[in-house]
């Protein structure tokens, strides 16, 4: 498996620490609002990565947090707490907001066939772990207390800006000399581990700690929650590209200072879904959700296919025109699979050949558009229908487009349509015969019977036509 690693800025051969096993972590949603379809692009592509690893026979353990405290409006520790903002907007408590939007998130994920990670842990469950890690960081001299908050001291690290190349680093160091918005910080890039004092003293959720009554910073939660379930090492850490700095940079700073060795080997970042006005974001007011797509008549899985058609390392521009085209393509694909005969033998050689082509596409840095091309090539190939069905079923373990069940539903709907048509045509014939026999009462009763079922008859010069009311 080859994977682009943001840490080395190259496509690398993926080698997990333990043979055949993958420890994987995903930054979960901040549950103060619905996820927009941009957020869900990241979760879809991370789901594809997990399913690819499983397809390639890795034993994956995947952990995800739920951010229900500490994520301020700006990732650089300024601005209002997002959860509090949500609670005020809806006149509910923070925990009510967290519960509602966590459920909404998983309901969206289910519609998009995104598997729930093996472990899902809300940040508010892990206060003791946060306090422990912060205490160790203070003991080791990586953290300091100022203005009653605890900060991570980034100047203690040889290389804080791990994701940046040399010229970016120089630029970022320059930023450190800028006017500081938080005068407690020793260095511009230092970040909060624990707040007891902030501009937002109406913060609803607070806990006792050795440094006073307060709440954790956002970054600490991912370090602690991943270590709680995966231990001191991790193979792959995922998120959207906006997480690279400062969130993931800070996660690495505190995690590696805490454990004293390299923490995570591969960093997988999904590029943004954009619209013609730029990046999609929740703070922009109106934003696109899965429910909104459904209200407009789109299938959530058509959106999944939309995402699969492009590479996760490219920004993807959303438009309804493209989603319309993908919807047509999805329906055609389902129809094509519905037409495959479910009899005969699976040609083992052909199965192995296409299975390998599909696996190769995905093993090439999760090349989903190439994997979809293999699906179409396989459907066109001179191999038995039974083999094609078996391959479609196998490929759907990763694509998760419900190809077989959608094909089955399509067949059933088509059968119902055919049955209905046969019934209507028989009734039209009966009515014709009644009219011919001058039994107009019977003819009218047949028309009424059909009308009662929502079927409208029209007598035209070309004969009787019907349509649904
Ligand atoms: P949040 O709920 O804001 O913490 O974000 C959840 C996930 O969505 C994070 O991994 C973000 O990096 C990711 N994300 C945010 N905006 C976008 C976008 N426009 N396209 C793709 N992913 C995004
Ligand atoms: Zn995180």
Short mmCIF file of C-alpha atoms and ligand atoms in Angstrom, two decimals:
data_model
loop_
_atom_site.label_atom_id
_atom_site.label_comp_id
_atom_site.label_asym_id
_atom_site.label_seq_id
_atom_site.Cartn_x
_atom_site.Cartn_y
_atom_site.Cartn_z
CA UNK A 1 0.00 0.00 0.00
CA UNK A 2 1.32 3.42 -0.93
CA UNK A 3 0.15 6.43 1.01
CA UNK A 4 0.92 10.12 0.83
CA UNK A 5 2.33 11.19 4.17
CA UNK A 6 1.94 14.87 5.04
CA UNK A 7 4.89 14.51 7.40
CA UNK A 8 7.37 13.61 4.64
CA UNK A 9 5.42 15.32 1.85
CA UNK A 10 5.92 12.20 -0.30
CA UNK A 11 4.02 9.07 -1.27
CA UNK A 12 5.51 6.33 0.91
CA UNK A 13 5.20 2.58 1.21
CA UNK A 14 2.86 2.06 4.15
CA UNK A 15 4.45 -0.16 6.78
CA UNK A 16 2.50 -0.50 10.04
CA UNK A 17 4.44 -0.94 13.27
CA UNK A 18 2.94 -4.36 13.90
CA UNK A 19 2.66 -6.58 10.86
CA UNK A 20 -0.89 -6.83 9.58
CA UNK A 21 -2.29 -4.44 12.20
CA UNK A 22 -3.21 -0.78 11.84
CA UNK A 23 -3.86 1.67 14.64
CA UNK A 24 -5.81 4.55 13.15
CA UNK A 25 -7.16 7.78 14.63
CA UNK A 26 -9.58 10.33 13.19
CA UNK A 27 -10.33 13.81 14.48
CA UNK A 28 -14.06 13.70 15.04
CA UNK A 29 -16.66 16.43 14.60
CA UNK A 30 -17.20 19.44 16.81
CA UNK A 31 -20.82 18.81 17.67
CA UNK A 32 -22.21 22.35 17.83
CA UNK A 33 -24.02 22.20 14.52
CA UNK A 34 -24.84 19.82 11.67
CA UNK A 35 -21.88 18.50 9.68
CA UNK A 36 -21.76 20.11 6.26
CA UNK A 37 -21.08 18.02 3.18
CA UNK A 38 -17.49 19.33 3.22
CA UNK A 39 -16.86 17.80 6.66
CA UNK A 40 -18.47 14.65 5.35
CA UNK A 41 -16.11 14.55 2.36
CA UNK A 42 -13.31 14.10 4.91
CA UNK A 43 -15.22 11.36 6.75
CA UNK A 44 -16.13 9.58 3.50
CA UNK A 45 -12.51 9.50 2.31
CA UNK A 46 -11.27 8.39 5.75
CA UNK A 47 -13.91 5.65 5.67
CA UNK A 48 -12.60 4.59 2.24
CA UNK A 49 -9.07 4.49 3.67
CA UNK A 50 -10.21 2.28 6.55
CA UNK A 51 -12.18 0.00 4.22
CA UNK A 52 -9.24 -0.17 1.82
CA UNK A 53 -6.95 -1.30 4.63
CA UNK A 54 -9.46 -3.97 5.61
CA UNK A 55 -9.85 -4.97 1.94
CA UNK A 56 -6.09 -5.44 1.87
CA UNK A 57 -6.48 -7.71 4.91
CA UNK A 58 -5.13 -5.41 7.60
CA UNK A 59 -6.63 -5.73 11.03
CA UNK A 60 -7.68 -2.13 11.72
CA UNK A 61 -8.54 -0.51 15.03
CA UNK A 62 -9.95 2.94 14.46
CA UNK A 63 -10.62 5.52 17.16
CA UNK A 64 -12.43 8.83 16.86
CA UNK A 65 -13.13 11.61 19.34
CA UNK A 66 -16.22 13.77 19.60
CA UNK A 67 -15.30 17.37 20.36
CA UNK A 68 -17.86 18.55 22.88
CA UNK A 69 -15.66 21.02 24.76
CA UNK A 70 -12.71 23.35 24.23
CA UNK A 71 -12.82 24.06 20.47
CA UNK A 72 -12.77 27.83 20.16
CA UNK A 73 -13.93 29.69 17.08
CA UNK A 74 -10.36 30.18 15.97
CA UNK A 75 -8.14 27.10 16.11
CA UNK A 76 -5.47 29.36 17.63
CA UNK A 77 -7.21 29.48 21.03
CA UNK A 78 -9.15 32.67 20.47
CA UNK A 79 -12.79 33.39 19.94
CA UNK A 80 -15.81 31.93 21.58
CA UNK A 81 -16.17 28.24 22.47
CA UNK A 82 -18.02 26.66 19.54
CA UNK A 83 -20.20 24.50 21.80
CA UNK A 84 -21.27 27.51 23.84
CA UNK A 85 -22.08 29.37 20.64
CA UNK A 86 -24.34 26.46 19.58
CA UNK A 87 -26.03 26.33 23.00
CA UNK A 88 -26.75 30.08 22.95
CA UNK A 89 -28.04 29.92 19.38
CA UNK A 90 -30.53 27.20 20.30
CA UNK A 91 -31.18 28.17 23.91
CA UNK A 92 -30.18 24.74 25.13
CA UNK A 93 -27.46 23.40 27.40
CA UNK A 94 -24.11 22.45 25.93
CA UNK A 95 -24.74 18.77 26.69
CA UNK A 96 -28.14 18.89 24.96
CA UNK A 97 -26.48 20.42 21.91
CA UNK A 98 -23.70 17.81 22.01
CA UNK A 99 -26.17 14.91 22.18
CA UNK A 100 -28.37 16.26 19.42
CA UNK A 101 -25.56 16.96 16.96
CA UNK A 102 -23.65 13.78 17.78
CA UNK A 103 -26.76 11.78 16.88
CA UNK A 104 -27.28 13.91 13.76
CA UNK A 105 -23.65 13.28 12.74
CA UNK A 106 -23.97 9.50 13.02
CA UNK A 107 -27.29 9.56 11.22
CA UNK A 108 -25.62 11.43 8.31
CA UNK A 109 -22.75 8.95 8.40
CA UNK A 110 -25.20 6.03 8.22
CA UNK A 111 -26.86 7.54 5.15
CA UNK A 112 -23.46 7.84 3.50
CA UNK A 113 -22.44 4.32 4.52
CA UNK A 114 -19.62 5.66 6.68
CA UNK A 115 -18.79 2.97 9.22
CA UNK A 116 -18.74 4.06 12.85
CA UNK A 117 -15.15 3.75 14.14
CA UNK A 118 -14.42 0.90 16.58
CA UNK A 119 -14.12 3.40 19.43
CA UNK A 120 -15.89 6.75 19.66
CA UNK A 121 -15.08 8.84 22.72
CA UNK A 122 -16.42 12.28 23.64
CA UNK A 123 -13.83 14.68 25.07
CA UNK A 124 -15.91 15.29 28.21
CA UNK A 125 -15.41 11.59 29.11
CA UNK A 126 -11.67 11.97 29.45
CA UNK A 127 -11.01 14.90 31.79
CA UNK A 128 -8.86 12.74 34.10
CA UNK A 129 -6.64 11.71 31.15
CA UNK A 130 -6.23 15.35 30.07
CA UNK A 131 -5.26 16.40 33.59
CA UNK A 132 -2.72 13.59 33.76
CA UNK A 133 -1.06 14.46 30.45
CA UNK A 134 -0.91 18.17 31.30
CA UNK A 135 0.62 17.37 34.72
CA UNK A 136 3.35 15.28 33.06
CA UNK A 137 4.03 18.02 30.51
CA UNK A 138 4.41 20.53 33.38
CA UNK A 139 6.72 18.15 35.27
CA UNK A 140 8.88 17.62 32.20
CA UNK A 141 9.13 21.36 31.64
CA UNK A 142 7.19 21.45 28.37
CA UNK A 143 4.37 23.49 29.84
CA UNK A 144 4.02 26.58 32.04
CA UNK A 145 1.34 28.36 33.98
CA UNK A 146 0.58 31.96 33.11
CA UNK A 147 -2.43 34.11 33.88
CA UNK A 148 -3.99 31.05 35.55
CA UNK A 149 -3.99 29.05 32.30
CA UNK A 150 -1.61 26.23 31.39
CA UNK A 151 0.29 26.66 28.11
CA UNK A 152 2.49 24.40 26.03
CA UNK A 153 5.92 25.95 25.50
CA UNK A 154 6.70 25.44 21.82
CA UNK A 155 10.21 26.91 22.21
CA UNK A 156 11.17 23.73 24.08
CA UNK A 157 10.97 21.77 20.83
CA UNK A 158 13.69 21.53 18.23
CA UNK A 159 11.16 21.37 15.45
CA UNK A 160 7.70 22.54 16.31
CA UNK A 161 6.57 23.18 12.71
CA UNK A 162 6.93 19.52 11.69
CA UNK A 163 4.60 19.70 8.71
CA UNK A 164 6.21 22.70 7.05
CA UNK A 165 9.17 22.96 4.72
CA UNK A 166 12.05 25.32 5.46
CA UNK A 167 10.68 28.43 3.79
CA UNK A 168 7.25 27.97 5.38
CA UNK A 169 8.95 27.58 8.74
CA UNK A 170 10.79 30.84 8.29
CA UNK A 171 7.52 32.55 7.47
CA UNK A 172 5.87 31.04 10.52
CA UNK A 173 8.69 32.04 12.84
CA UNK A 174 8.20 35.56 11.51
CA UNK A 175 4.58 35.35 12.57
CA UNK A 176 5.75 34.76 16.14
CA UNK A 177 7.02 38.33 16.31
CA UNK A 178 3.60 39.73 15.50
CA UNK A 179 1.43 41.47 18.03
CA UNK A 180 0.38 38.84 20.53
CA UNK A 181 -3.30 38.46 21.16
CA UNK A 182 -2.73 36.54 24.41
CA UNK A 183 -0.13 38.28 26.55
CA UNK A 184 0.28 35.22 28.79
CA UNK A 185 1.98 33.30 25.98
CA UNK A 186 5.76 33.21 26.03
CA UNK A 187 5.84 32.48 22.33
CA UNK A 188 3.30 33.35 19.70
CA UNK A 189 2.87 29.67 18.76
CA UNK A 190 2.32 28.44 22.34
CA UNK A 191 -1.13 27.01 22.91
CA UNK A 192 -3.48 26.45 25.80
CA UNK A 193 -3.62 23.05 27.51
CA UNK A 194 -5.99 24.08 30.28
CA UNK A 195 -8.07 27.24 30.68
CA UNK A 196 -9.19 28.62 34.00
CA UNK A 197 -9.33 32.17 32.74
CA UNK A 198 -10.60 33.15 29.38
CA UNK A 199 -12.65 35.89 27.89
CA UNK A 200 -15.56 33.50 28.13
CA UNK A 201 -16.18 33.05 31.78
CA UNK A 202 -19.73 31.97 31.06
CA UNK A 203 -18.23 28.67 29.81
CA UNK A 204 -20.80 26.12 30.94
CA UNK A 205 -18.70 22.99 31.37
CA UNK A 206 -15.88 23.25 33.91
CA UNK A 207 -13.98 20.77 36.02
CA UNK A 208 -11.70 20.87 39.03
CA UNK A 209 -8.02 20.55 38.24
CA UNK A 210 -4.68 21.14 40.01
CA UNK A 211 -4.62 24.54 38.25
CA UNK A 212 -8.13 25.60 39.18
CA UNK A 213 -11.66 25.19 38.01
CA UNK A 214 -11.64 25.22 34.22
CA UNK A 215 -11.70 23.33 30.96
CA UNK A 216 -9.25 21.71 28.53
CA UNK A 217 -7.90 23.18 25.31
CA UNK A 218 -9.00 21.49 22.13
CA UNK A 219 -5.72 19.87 21.01
CA UNK A 220 -5.08 17.87 24.18
CA UNK A 221 -8.18 15.75 23.64
CA UNK A 222 -6.94 14.00 20.51
CA UNK A 223 -3.57 13.14 22.07
CA UNK A 224 -5.21 11.69 25.18
CA UNK A 225 -8.13 9.91 23.52
CA UNK A 226 -5.90 8.23 20.95
CA UNK A 227 -3.43 7.08 23.63
CA UNK A 228 -6.22 5.84 25.85
CA UNK A 229 -7.31 3.39 23.16
CA UNK A 230 -4.28 2.87 20.92
CA UNK A 231 -1.37 3.21 23.34
CA UNK A 232 1.78 5.24 22.79
CA UNK A 233 2.07 4.55 19.06
CA UNK A 234 -0.20 5.09 16.14
CA UNK A 235 0.11 4.20 12.47
CA UNK A 236 -2.25 6.62 10.72
CA UNK A 237 -3.79 9.85 11.91
CA UNK A 238 -6.48 11.42 9.72
CA UNK A 239 -8.20 14.75 9.35
CA UNK A 240 -9.01 17.50 6.90
CA UNK A 241 -6.16 19.70 5.64
CA UNK A 242 -7.25 22.58 7.88
CA UNK A 243 -6.28 20.36 10.84
CA UNK A 244 -2.60 20.29 9.83
CA UNK A 245 -1.88 23.59 11.52
CA UNK A 246 -2.25 24.30 14.34
CA UNK A 247 -4.27 21.26 15.51
CA UNK A 248 -2.12 18.35 14.35
CA UNK A 249 1.09 20.29 14.84
CA UNK A 250 0.06 20.82 18.46
CA UNK A 251 -1.05 17.22 18.89
CA UNK A 252 2.42 16.06 17.84
CA UNK A 253 4.14 18.62 20.08
CA UNK A 254 2.34 17.54 23.24
CA UNK A 255 2.11 13.78 22.45
CA UNK A 256 5.79 13.34 21.62
CA UNK A 257 6.87 15.48 24.58
CA UNK A 258 4.69 13.28 26.78
CA UNK A 259 5.79 9.85 25.48
CA UNK A 260 9.35 10.85 24.62
CA UNK A 261 9.43 9.23 21.18
CA UNK A 262 7.87 9.46 17.73
CA UNK A 263 4.14 9.04 18.05
CA UNK A 264 2.46 8.63 14.66
CA UNK A 265 4.13 7.57 11.41
CA UNK A 266 1.61 8.50 8.70
CA UNK A 267 -0.56 11.59 8.43
CA UNK A 268 -3.50 11.38 6.03
CA UNK A 269 -5.18 14.68 5.16
CA UNK A 270 -8.24 15.13 2.99
CA UNK A 271 -8.43 18.31 0.93
CA UNK A 272 -11.43 20.54 1.13
CA UNK A 273 -14.74 20.50 -0.57
CA UNK A 274 -15.19 23.98 -1.95
CA UNK A 275 -17.97 25.79 -3.72
CA UNK A 276 -17.58 28.56 -6.24
CA UNK A 277 -17.15 31.01 -3.35
CA UNK A 278 -14.36 29.02 -1.69
CA UNK A 279 -14.14 26.69 1.30
CA UNK A 280 -17.37 25.42 2.77
CA UNK A 281 -17.68 26.32 6.42
CA UNK A 282 -20.24 26.13 9.20
CA UNK A 283 -19.65 29.69 10.31
CA UNK A 284 -20.81 31.01 6.93
CA UNK A 285 -24.47 30.64 7.91
CA UNK A 286 -26.25 28.69 5.16
CA UNK A 287 -24.42 25.48 4.46
CA UNK A 288 -25.16 22.24 2.69
CA UNK A 289 -26.10 19.22 4.77
CA UNK A 290 -27.08 15.68 3.86
CA UNK A 291 -30.68 16.45 4.88
CA UNK A 292 -30.74 19.41 2.52
CA UNK A 293 -29.52 17.19 -0.33
CA UNK A 294 -32.28 14.71 0.51
CA UNK A 295 -34.89 17.47 0.61
CA UNK A 296 -33.79 18.42 -2.89
CA UNK A 297 -34.36 14.80 -3.95
CA UNK A 298 -30.74 13.60 -4.06
CA UNK A 299 -29.62 10.22 -2.82
CA UNK A 300 -26.93 10.54 -0.13
CA UNK A 301 -25.02 7.75 -1.87
CA UNK A 302 -24.85 9.84 -5.04
CA UNK A 303 -22.87 12.33 -2.94
CA UNK A 304 -20.60 9.52 -1.77
CA UNK A 305 -20.00 8.57 -5.41
CA UNK A 306 -19.35 12.26 -6.20
CA UNK A 307 -16.54 12.18 -3.62
CA UNK A 308 -15.15 8.87 -4.86
CA UNK A 309 -14.80 10.24 -8.37
CA UNK A 310 -11.96 12.52 -7.36
CA UNK A 311 -8.74 12.06 -5.44
CA UNK A 312 -8.74 12.97 -1.76
CA UNK A 313 -5.60 15.07 -2.23
CA UNK A 314 -7.26 17.54 -4.58
CA UNK A 315 -9.70 20.25 -3.62
CA UNK A 316 -13.13 19.29 -4.93
CA UNK A 317 -15.62 21.84 -6.17
CA UNK A 318 -19.23 21.07 -5.43
CA UNK A 319 -22.04 21.98 -7.80
CA UNK A 320 -25.55 20.66 -8.24
CA UNK A 321 -24.91 20.23 -11.99
CA UNK A 322 -22.12 17.77 -11.29
CA UNK A 323 -24.19 16.03 -8.60
CA UNK A 324 -26.99 15.66 -11.18
CA UNK A 325 -24.56 13.98 -13.56
CA UNK A 326 -23.23 11.69 -10.84
CA UNK A 327 -26.81 10.75 -9.89
CA UNK A 328 -27.48 9.68 -13.48
CA UNK A 329 -24.19 7.75 -13.52
CA UNK A 330 -25.08 6.05 -10.21
CA UNK A 331 -28.53 5.01 -11.44
CA UNK A 332 -27.05 3.66 -14.68
CA UNK A 333 -24.48 1.69 -12.74
CA UNK A 334 -27.16 0.18 -10.50
CA UNK A 335 -29.31 -0.68 -13.53
CA UNK A 336 -26.32 -2.30 -15.21
CA UNK A 337 -25.78 -4.51 -12.16
CA UNK A 338 -29.51 -5.27 -11.91
CA UNK A 339 -29.36 -6.64 -15.45
CA UNK A 340 -26.67 -9.19 -14.58
CA UNK A 341 -28.01 -12.73 -14.51
CA UNK A 342 -27.66 -14.39 -11.14
CA UNK A 343 -26.78 -17.84 -12.46
CA UNK A 344 -23.81 -19.77 -13.77
CA UNK A 345 -20.33 -19.99 -12.34
CA UNK A 346 -17.81 -17.52 -11.02
CA UNK A 347 -14.76 -17.53 -13.26
CA UNK A 348 -12.05 -17.68 -10.59
CA UNK A 349 -9.27 -16.43 -12.85
CA UNK A 350 -11.23 -13.40 -14.07
CA UNK A 351 -12.37 -12.70 -10.51
CA UNK A 352 -8.77 -12.70 -9.26
CA UNK A 353 -7.62 -10.48 -12.13
CA UNK A 354 -10.18 -7.72 -11.53
CA UNK A 355 -9.92 -8.06 -7.77
CA UNK A 356 -6.20 -7.37 -8.11
CA UNK A 357 -6.77 -4.39 -10.42
CA UNK A 358 -9.22 -2.89 -7.93
CA UNK A 359 -6.89 -3.51 -4.99
CA UNK A 360 -3.96 -2.00 -6.93
CA UNK A 361 -5.93 1.18 -7.64
CA UNK A 362 -6.76 1.64 -3.97
CA UNK A 363 -3.30 0.64 -2.81
CA UNK A 364 -2.00 3.48 -4.98
CA UNK A 365 -2.66 6.22 -2.42
CA UNK A 366 -6.40 5.47 -2.32
CA UNK A 367 -7.02 6.19 -6.00
CA UNK A 368 -10.82 5.95 -5.84
CA UNK A 369 -11.49 7.28 -9.34
CA UNK A 370 -9.23 4.56 -10.74
CA UNK A 371 -11.07 2.00 -8.60
CA UNK A 372 -14.36 3.18 -10.14
CA UNK A 373 -12.82 2.83 -13.60
CA UNK A 374 -12.01 -0.79 -12.75
CA UNK A 375 -15.71 -1.31 -11.90
CA UNK A 376 -16.76 -0.05 -15.35
CA UNK A 377 -14.01 -2.01 -17.13
CA UNK A 378 -15.06 -5.15 -15.30
CA UNK A 379 -18.72 -4.66 -16.29
CA UNK A 380 -17.69 -4.30 -19.94
CA UNK A 381 -15.35 -7.30 -19.90
CA UNK A 382 -16.21 -10.58 -21.65
CA UNK A 383 -16.68 -12.48 -18.38
CA UNK A 384 -19.74 -14.22 -16.93
CA UNK A 385 -22.51 -12.25 -15.25
CA UNK A 386 -22.03 -14.32 -12.14
CA UNK A 387 -18.37 -13.24 -11.97
CA UNK A 388 -19.37 -9.61 -12.46
CA UNK A 389 -21.94 -9.80 -9.66
CA UNK A 390 -19.41 -11.39 -7.34
CA UNK A 391 -16.87 -8.68 -8.15
CA UNK A 392 -19.41 -5.87 -7.70
CA UNK A 393 -20.27 -7.29 -4.30
CA UNK A 394 -16.60 -7.48 -3.36
CA UNK A 395 -15.78 -3.96 -4.59
CA UNK A 396 -18.73 -2.57 -2.67
CA UNK A 397 -16.97 -3.52 0.57
CA UNK A 398 -14.86 -0.42 -0.07
CA UNK A 399 -17.03 1.72 -2.33
CA UNK A 400 -20.03 1.19 -0.04
CA UNK A 401 -22.49 2.40 -2.68
CA UNK A 402 -25.02 -0.36 -1.87
CA UNK A 403 -24.58 -1.60 -5.43
CA UNK A 404 -26.21 -5.01 -4.95
CA UNK A 405 -29.09 -3.93 -2.72
CA UNK A 406 -29.84 -0.91 -4.93
CA UNK A 407 -29.83 -3.26 -7.95
CA UNK A 408 -32.22 -5.62 -6.12
CA UNK A 409 -34.55 -2.69 -5.29
CA UNK A 410 -34.37 -1.52 -8.87
CA UNK A 411 -35.40 -4.99 -10.09
CA UNK A 412 -38.29 -5.13 -7.64
CA UNK A 413 -39.50 -1.67 -8.64
CA UNK A 414 -39.23 -2.64 -12.31
CA UNK A 415 -41.23 -5.83 -11.59
CA UNK A 416 -43.91 -3.82 -9.77
CA UNK A 417 -44.04 -1.38 -12.70
CA UNK A 418 -44.47 -4.24 -15.18
CA UNK A 419 -47.16 -5.85 -13.05
CA UNK A 420 -49.04 -2.57 -12.71
CA UNK A 421 -48.88 -1.95 -16.43
CA UNK A 422 -50.20 -5.43 -17.21
CA UNK A 423 -53.12 -4.84 -14.79
CA UNK A 424 -54.00 -1.45 -16.33
CA UNK A 425 -53.83 -2.75 -19.87
CA UNK A 426 -56.17 -5.64 -18.94
CA UNK A 427 -58.62 -3.15 -17.39
CA UNK A 428 -58.49 -0.97 -20.50
CA UNK A 429 -59.34 -4.01 -22.61
CA UNK A 430 -62.23 -4.90 -20.27
CA UNK A 431 -63.55 -1.35 -20.53
CA UNK A 432 -63.30 -1.45 -24.32
CA UNK A 433 -65.30 -4.69 -24.38
CA UNK A 434 -67.92 -3.21 -22.00
CA UNK A 435 -68.29 -0.15 -24.25
CA UNK A 436 -68.61 -2.37 -27.31
CA UNK A 437 -71.39 -4.31 -25.52
CA UNK A 438 -72.96 -0.92 -24.64
CA UNK A 439 -72.57 -1.66 -20.94
CA UNK A 440 -71.60 1.96 -20.13
CA UNK A 441 -72.20 1.51 -16.42
CA UNK A 442 -69.53 -1.20 -16.32
CA UNK A 443 -67.17 0.88 -18.48
CA UNK A 444 -67.57 3.83 -16.10
CA UNK A 445 -67.08 1.64 -13.05
CA UNK A 446 -63.79 0.36 -14.50
CA UNK A 447 -62.64 3.96 -15.09
CA UNK A 448 -63.65 4.83 -11.50
CA UNK A 449 -61.89 1.76 -10.10
CA UNK A 450 -58.64 2.85 -11.78
CA UNK A 451 -59.14 6.47 -10.73
CA UNK A 452 -59.47 5.22 -7.14
CA UNK A 453 -55.96 3.79 -7.54
CA UNK A 454 -54.59 7.05 -8.90
CA UNK A 455 -54.62 5.93 -12.53
CA UNK A 456 -56.19 8.31 -15.03
CA UNK A 457 -57.54 7.11 -18.37
CA UNK A 458 -57.74 9.38 -21.37
CA UNK A 459 -59.64 8.58 -24.53
CA UNK A 460 -57.60 9.90 -27.45
CA UNK A 461 -57.77 9.50 -31.19
CA UNK A 462 -54.89 7.05 -30.98
CA UNK A 463 -56.81 4.97 -28.44
CA UNK A 464 -56.94 4.89 -24.64
CA UNK A 465 -53.88 6.31 -22.85
CA UNK A 466 -53.17 6.20 -19.12
CA UNK A 467 -51.05 8.11 -16.67
CA UNK A 468 -50.66 8.39 -12.92
CA UNK A 469 -52.64 11.21 -11.30
P1 LIG B 1 -15.11 20.18 12.64
O1 LIG B 1 -16.45 19.58 12.96
O2 LIG B 1 -15.15 21.62 12.30
O3 LIG B 1 -14.10 19.89 13.76
O4 LIG B 1 -14.56 19.46 11.34
C1 LIG B 1 -14.68 18.10 11.12
C2 LIG B 1 -13.75 17.63 10.01
O5 LIG B 1 -14.11 18.19 8.76
C3 LIG B 1 -12.30 18.00 10.25
O6 LIG B 1 -11.49 16.88 9.97
C4 LIG B 1 -12.04 19.10 9.25
O7 LIG B 1 -10.71 19.13 8.85
C5 LIG B 1 -12.95 18.70 8.11
N1 LIG B 1 -13.38 19.80 7.23
C6 LIG B 1 -13.76 21.05 7.58
N2 LIG B 1 -14.15 21.77 6.49
C7 LIG B 1 -14.00 20.94 5.42
C8 LIG B 1 -14.25 21.08 4.00
N3 LIG B 1 -14.73 22.19 3.46
N4 LIG B 1 -13.98 20.01 3.20
C9 LIG B 1 -13.51 18.85 3.74
N5 LIG B 1 -13.28 18.67 5.05
C10 LIG B 1 -13.51 19.68 5.89
ZN1 LIG B 2 -7.78 16.02 16.53
#
